[in-house]
mmCIF file of C-alpha atoms and ligand atoms in Angstrom:
data_model
loop_
_atom_site.group_PDB
_atom_site.id
_atom_site.type_symbol
_atom_site.label_atom_id
_atom_site.label_comp_id
_atom_site.label_asym_id
_atom_site.label_seq_id
_atom_site.Cartn_x
_atom_site.Cartn_y
_atom_site.Cartn_z
ATOM 1 C CA MET A 1 -20.232 16.941 9.334
ATOM 2 C CA GLU A 2 -18.043 14.176 8.001
ATOM 3 C CA VAL A 3 -15.354 15.056 5.498
ATOM 4 C CA THR A 4 -12.782 12.880 3.716
ATOM 5 C CA VAL A 5 -9.249 14.219 3.563
ATOM 6 C CA ASN A 6 -6.964 12.700 0.919
ATOM 7 C CA ARG A 7 -3.200 12.678 0.705
ATOM 8 C CA LYS A 8 -1.314 11.364 -2.325
ATOM 9 C CA ALA A 9 2.057 9.677 -2.088
ATOM 10 C CA HIS A 10 4.339 7.690 -4.310
ATOM 11 C CA PHE A 11 6.877 4.911 -4.091
ATOM 12 C CA ASN A 12 8.833 2.723 -6.489
ATOM 13 C CA ALA A 13 9.281 -0.903 -5.598
ATOM 14 C CA ALA A 14 10.202 -4.238 -7.126
ATOM 15 C CA HIS A 15 8.366 -7.484 -6.665
ATOM 16 C CA ARG A 16 7.791 -10.983 -7.932
ATOM 17 C CA LEU A 17 4.470 -12.785 -7.639
ATOM 18 C CA TYR A 18 4.855 -16.493 -7.037
ATOM 19 C CA ARG A 19 4.208 -19.263 -4.587
ATOM 20 C CA LYS A 20 7.007 -21.489 -3.450
ATOM 21 C CA ASP A 21 4.603 -24.392 -3.084
ATOM 22 C CA TRP A 22 3.435 -24.205 -6.734
ATOM 23 C CA SER A 23 5.247 -25.588 -9.796
ATOM 24 C CA ALA A 24 6.984 -23.213 -12.234
ATOM 25 C CA GLU A 25 4.210 -23.972 -14.754
ATOM 26 C CA LYS A 26 1.429 -23.097 -12.355
ATOM 27 C CA ASN A 27 3.183 -19.891 -11.228
ATOM 28 C CA ASP A 28 3.584 -18.881 -14.882
ATOM 29 C CA ALA A 29 -0.045 -19.663 -15.651
ATOM 30 C CA ILE A 30 -1.395 -17.652 -12.713
ATOM 31 C CA PHE A 31 1.092 -14.779 -12.394
ATOM 32 C CA GLY A 32 2.448 -14.436 -15.958
ATOM 33 C CA LYS A 33 5.063 -11.713 -16.359
ATOM 34 C CA CYS A 34 4.792 -10.834 -12.679
ATOM 35 C CA ASN A 35 6.454 -14.202 -11.939
ATOM 36 C CA ASN A 36 9.728 -13.072 -13.574
ATOM 37 C CA PRO A 37 12.397 -14.625 -11.278
ATOM 38 C CA ASN A 38 14.543 -11.496 -11.695
ATOM 39 C CA PHE A 39 11.795 -9.242 -10.270
ATOM 40 C CA HIS A 40 10.343 -6.127 -11.913
ATOM 41 C CA GLY A 41 9.332 -2.699 -10.711
ATOM 42 C CA HIS A 42 6.219 -0.590 -10.455
ATOM 43 C CA ASN A 43 5.654 3.101 -9.807
ATOM 44 C CA TYR A 44 3.026 2.847 -7.116
ATOM 45 C CA GLU A 45 0.690 5.771 -6.557
ATOM 46 C CA LEU A 46 -0.954 5.834 -3.164
ATOM 47 C CA ILE A 47 -3.994 7.776 -1.970
ATOM 48 C CA VAL A 48 -4.602 7.751 1.757
ATOM 49 C CA SER A 49 -8.160 8.830 2.598
ATOM 50 C CA VAL A 50 -9.150 9.746 6.140
ATOM 51 C CA THR A 51 -12.813 10.355 6.980
ATOM 52 C CA GLY A 52 -14.154 11.915 10.151
ATOM 53 C CA GLU A 53 -15.826 14.841 11.833
ATOM 54 C CA ILE A 54 -14.289 18.289 11.465
ATOM 55 C CA ASP A 55 -12.639 19.276 14.737
ATOM 56 C CA LYS A 56 -14.356 22.431 16.015
ATOM 57 C CA ASN A 57 -11.144 23.965 17.315
ATOM 58 C CA THR A 58 -8.840 23.415 14.347
ATOM 59 C CA GLY A 59 -11.276 23.036 11.464
ATOM 60 C CA PHE A 60 -9.347 19.891 10.471
ATOM 61 C CA VAL A 61 -10.408 16.241 10.197
ATOM 62 C CA VAL A 62 -6.755 15.341 10.467
ATOM 63 C CA ASP A 63 -3.702 17.596 10.484
ATOM 64 C CA MET A 64 -2.214 17.236 6.971
ATOM 65 C CA LYS A 65 1.297 17.844 8.354
ATOM 66 C CA VAL A 66 0.869 14.896 10.708
ATOM 67 C CA LEU A 67 -0.612 12.690 7.970
ATOM 68 C CA LYS A 68 2.179 13.608 5.544
ATOM 69 C CA LYS A 69 4.844 12.699 8.113
ATOM 70 C CA LEU A 70 3.095 9.461 9.015
ATOM 71 C CA ILE A 71 2.976 8.358 5.358
ATOM 72 C CA LYS A 72 6.637 9.305 4.928
ATOM 73 C CA ILE A 73 7.830 7.326 7.949
ATOM 74 C CA GLU A 74 5.496 4.316 7.817
ATOM 75 C CA ILE A 75 5.116 3.810 4.067
ATOM 76 C CA GLU A 76 7.636 5.682 1.917
ATOM 77 C CA ASP A 77 10.651 4.964 4.124
ATOM 78 C CA ALA A 78 9.588 1.304 4.445
ATOM 79 C CA LEU A 79 8.719 0.590 0.792
ATOM 80 C CA ASP A 80 10.351 3.114 -1.557
ATOM 81 C CA HIS A 81 13.162 1.642 -3.688
ATOM 82 C CA LYS A 82 12.798 -1.690 -1.950
ATOM 83 C CA ASN A 83 12.469 -5.212 -3.233
ATOM 84 C CA LEU A 84 9.196 -6.070 -1.510
ATOM 85 C CA ASN A 85 9.817 -9.844 -1.496
ATOM 86 C CA LEU A 86 13.350 -9.657 -0.124
ATOM 87 C CA GLU A 87 13.506 -6.491 1.976
ATOM 88 C CA VAL A 88 10.078 -5.912 3.507
ATOM 89 C CA PRO A 89 9.310 -8.301 6.385
ATOM 90 C CA GLU A 90 5.518 -8.196 5.808
ATOM 91 C CA PHE A 91 6.034 -9.912 2.420
ATOM 92 C CA LYS A 92 8.366 -12.643 3.558
ATOM 93 C CA GLU A 93 5.457 -15.111 3.417
ATOM 94 C CA LEU A 94 2.841 -12.919 1.707
ATOM 95 C CA ASN A 95 2.591 -12.456 -2.066
ATOM 96 C CA PRO A 96 3.150 -8.714 -2.758
ATOM 97 C CA THR A 97 0.111 -8.216 -4.994
ATOM 98 C CA ALA A 98 -1.454 -4.755 -5.117
ATOM 99 C CA GLU A 99 -4.251 -6.161 -2.932
ATOM 100 C CA ASN A 100 -1.867 -7.359 -0.236
ATOM 101 C CA ILE A 101 0.248 -4.192 -0.390
ATOM 102 C CA ALA A 102 -2.898 -2.101 0.197
ATOM 103 C CA VAL A 103 -3.784 -4.234 3.243
ATOM 104 C CA VAL A 104 -0.243 -3.921 4.640
ATOM 105 C CA ILE A 105 -0.343 -0.135 4.181
ATOM 106 C CA TYR A 106 -3.737 0.053 5.902
ATOM 107 C CA ASN A 107 -2.504 -2.049 8.820
ATOM 108 C CA LYS A 108 0.570 0.147 9.259
ATOM 109 C CA LEU A 109 -1.365 3.432 9.246
ATOM 110 C CA LYS A 110 -4.611 2.561 11.040
ATOM 111 C CA PRO A 111 -3.154 2.158 14.569
ATOM 112 C CA LYS A 112 -1.336 5.508 14.230
ATOM 113 C CA LEU A 113 -4.519 7.478 13.549
ATOM 114 C CA ASN A 114 -7.185 8.584 16.002
ATOM 115 C CA ALA A 115 -9.487 5.559 16.402
ATOM 116 C CA LYS A 116 -12.525 7.719 15.496
ATOM 117 C CA LEU A 117 -11.202 8.255 11.955
ATOM 118 C CA ALA A 118 -12.037 5.899 9.072
ATOM 119 C CA LEU A 119 -9.203 5.016 6.725
ATOM 120 C CA GLU A 120 -9.271 3.963 3.080
ATOM 121 C CA ILE A 121 -6.241 3.022 0.998
ATOM 122 C CA THR A 122 -6.244 3.387 -2.794
ATOM 123 C CA LEU A 123 -3.195 1.929 -4.473
ATOM 124 C CA TYR A 124 -2.379 2.250 -8.172
ATOM 125 C CA GLU A 125 0.044 -0.374 -9.441
ATOM 126 C CA THR A 126 -0.228 0.991 -12.981
ATOM 127 C CA PRO A 127 -2.169 4.012 -14.241
ATOM 128 C CA ARG A 128 -5.040 1.659 -15.103
ATOM 129 C CA ASN A 129 -4.924 -0.942 -12.331
ATOM 130 C CA PHE A 130 -5.777 0.077 -8.805
ATOM 131 C CA VAL A 131 -7.190 -1.445 -5.637
ATOM 132 C CA LYS A 132 -8.982 -0.062 -2.593
ATOM 133 C CA TYR A 133 -9.042 -1.326 0.977
ATOM 134 C CA SER A 134 -10.872 0.093 3.960
ATOM 135 C CA GLY A 135 -10.444 -2.550 6.617
ATOM 136 C CA LYS A 136 -13.380 -4.859 5.908
HETATM 137 NI NI1 NI B 201 4.078 -6.678 -11.064
#
Protein backbone atom coordinates (compact mmCIF):
# COMPACT_ATOMS: atom_id res chain seq x y z
CA MET A 1 0.00 0.00 0.00
CA GLU A 2 1.51 3.26 -1.15
CA VAL A 3 0.55 6.43 0.67
CA THR A 4 1.62 10.04 0.13
CA VAL A 5 2.50 12.03 3.23
CA ASN A 6 2.48 15.82 2.88
CA ARG A 7 4.13 18.45 5.03
CA LYS A 8 3.54 22.18 4.54
CA ALA A 9 6.18 24.79 5.22
CA HIS A 10 6.70 28.45 4.58
CA PHE A 11 9.50 30.89 3.91
CA ASN A 12 9.84 34.53 2.89
CA ALA A 13 12.56 35.42 0.45
CA ALA A 14 13.63 38.16 -1.93
CA HIS A 15 14.76 37.72 -5.48
CA ARG A 16 15.39 39.35 -8.81
CA LEU A 17 14.95 37.57 -12.13
CA TYR A 18 17.47 38.64 -14.72
CA ARG A 19 20.34 37.47 -16.84
CA LYS A 20 23.63 39.28 -16.76
CA ASP A 21 24.24 38.41 -20.39
CA TRP A 22 20.99 40.06 -21.59
CA SER A 23 20.38 43.78 -22.18
CA ALA A 24 18.24 45.78 -19.73
CA GLU A 25 15.52 45.92 -22.41
CA LYS A 26 15.46 42.17 -22.91
CA ASN A 27 15.44 41.50 -19.15
CA ASP A 28 12.50 43.91 -18.78
CA ALA A 29 10.64 42.30 -21.66
CA ILE A 30 11.05 38.76 -20.33
CA PHE A 31 10.98 39.23 -16.54
CA GLY A 32 8.91 42.42 -16.13
CA LYS A 33 8.46 43.51 -12.52
CA CYS A 34 10.50 40.55 -11.31
CA ASN A 35 13.55 42.25 -12.87
CA ASN A 36 13.36 45.14 -10.36
CA PRO A 37 17.06 45.85 -9.60
CA ASN A 38 16.17 46.51 -5.95
CA PHE A 39 14.72 42.99 -5.52
CA HIS A 40 11.25 42.12 -4.21
CA GLY A 41 9.86 39.51 -1.87
CA HIS A 42 7.48 36.59 -1.98
CA ASN A 43 5.77 34.56 0.73
CA TYR A 44 6.58 31.09 -0.52
CA GLU A 45 4.36 28.21 0.52
CA LEU A 46 5.96 24.81 0.23
CA ILE A 47 4.37 21.36 0.20
CA VAL A 48 6.75 18.45 0.50
CA SER A 49 5.11 15.18 -0.57
CA VAL A 50 6.69 11.83 0.22
CA THR A 51 5.24 8.65 -1.29
CA GLY A 52 6.06 5.11 -0.27
CA GLU A 53 4.96 1.90 1.37
CA ILE A 54 3.65 2.02 4.93
CA ASP A 55 6.26 0.56 7.27
CA LYS A 56 4.72 -2.48 8.99
CA ASN A 57 6.39 -1.75 12.32
CA THR A 58 5.65 1.95 12.69
CA GLY A 59 2.63 2.43 10.44
CA PHE A 60 4.46 5.41 8.91
CA VAL A 61 5.64 6.11 5.35
CA VAL A 62 8.03 8.62 6.83
CA ASP A 63 8.33 9.87 10.40
CA MET A 64 6.72 13.35 10.35
CA LYS A 65 9.06 14.52 13.13
CA VAL A 66 12.05 13.62 10.98
CA LEU A 67 10.53 15.23 7.87
CA LYS A 68 9.65 18.40 9.79
CA LYS A 69 13.22 18.72 11.10
CA LEU A 70 14.70 18.03 7.68
CA ILE A 71 12.61 20.79 6.07
CA LYS A 72 13.55 23.18 8.88
CA ILE A 73 17.29 22.57 8.57
CA GLU A 74 17.64 22.12 4.80
CA ILE A 75 15.05 24.58 3.50
CA GLU A 76 13.75 27.07 6.06
CA ASP A 77 17.12 27.80 7.66
CA ALA A 78 18.73 28.09 4.20
CA LEU A 79 16.08 30.23 2.46
CA ASP A 80 13.88 32.06 4.99
CA HIS A 81 14.45 35.83 5.08
CA LYS A 82 17.24 35.52 2.55
CA ASN A 83 17.98 37.34 -0.66
CA LEU A 84 18.10 34.30 -2.94
CA ASN A 85 20.35 35.95 -5.56
CA LEU A 86 22.91 37.28 -3.09
CA GLU A 87 22.85 34.92 -0.12
CA VAL A 88 22.02 31.44 -1.39
CA PRO A 89 24.94 29.77 -3.20
CA GLU A 90 22.67 27.64 -5.44
CA PHE A 91 21.38 30.84 -7.11
CA LYS A 92 24.71 32.50 -7.70
CA GLU A 93 24.50 31.50 -11.38
CA LEU A 94 20.91 30.22 -11.49
CA ASN A 95 17.86 32.45 -11.95
CA PRO A 96 15.70 32.05 -8.79
CA THR A 97 12.41 31.40 -10.59
CA ALA A 98 9.79 29.31 -8.79
CA GLU A 99 10.75 26.46 -11.14
CA ASN A 100 14.42 26.60 -10.20
CA ILE A 101 13.68 27.04 -6.49
CA ALA A 102 11.53 23.88 -6.57
CA VAL A 103 14.38 21.95 -8.22
CA VAL A 104 16.90 23.22 -5.65
CA ILE A 105 14.57 22.22 -2.79
CA TYR A 106 14.09 18.76 -4.32
CA ASN A 107 17.84 18.29 -4.73
CA LYS A 108 18.48 19.29 -1.11
CA LEU A 109 15.86 16.94 0.35
CA LYS A 110 16.05 13.87 -1.91
CA PRO A 111 19.46 12.58 -0.74
CA LYS A 112 18.36 12.89 2.91
CA LEU A 113 15.35 10.61 2.48
CA ASN A 114 15.26 6.83 2.24
CA ALA A 115 16.01 6.05 -1.42
CA LYS A 116 12.81 3.95 -1.66
CA LEU A 117 10.63 7.04 -1.10
CA ALA A 118 9.40 9.22 -3.98
CA LEU A 119 9.52 12.96 -3.45
CA GLU A 120 7.43 15.74 -4.98
CA ILE A 121 7.87 19.45 -4.33
CA THR A 122 4.98 21.89 -4.73
CA LEU A 123 5.98 25.52 -4.41
CA TYR A 124 3.56 28.45 -4.35
CA GLU A 125 5.16 31.77 -5.24
CA THR A 126 1.80 33.54 -4.96
CA PRO A 127 -1.57 32.11 -3.94
CA ARG A 128 -2.34 31.59 -7.63
CA ASN A 129 1.03 30.65 -9.12
CA PHE A 130 2.62 27.36 -8.17
CA VAL A 131 4.99 24.79 -9.62
CA LYS A 132 5.60 21.10 -9.02
CA TYR A 133 8.77 19.06 -9.41
CA SER A 134 9.30 15.37 -8.82
CA GLY A 135 12.76 14.73 -10.17
CA LYS A 136 12.05 14.04 -13.84
NI1 LIG B 1 9.17 37.61 -8.15
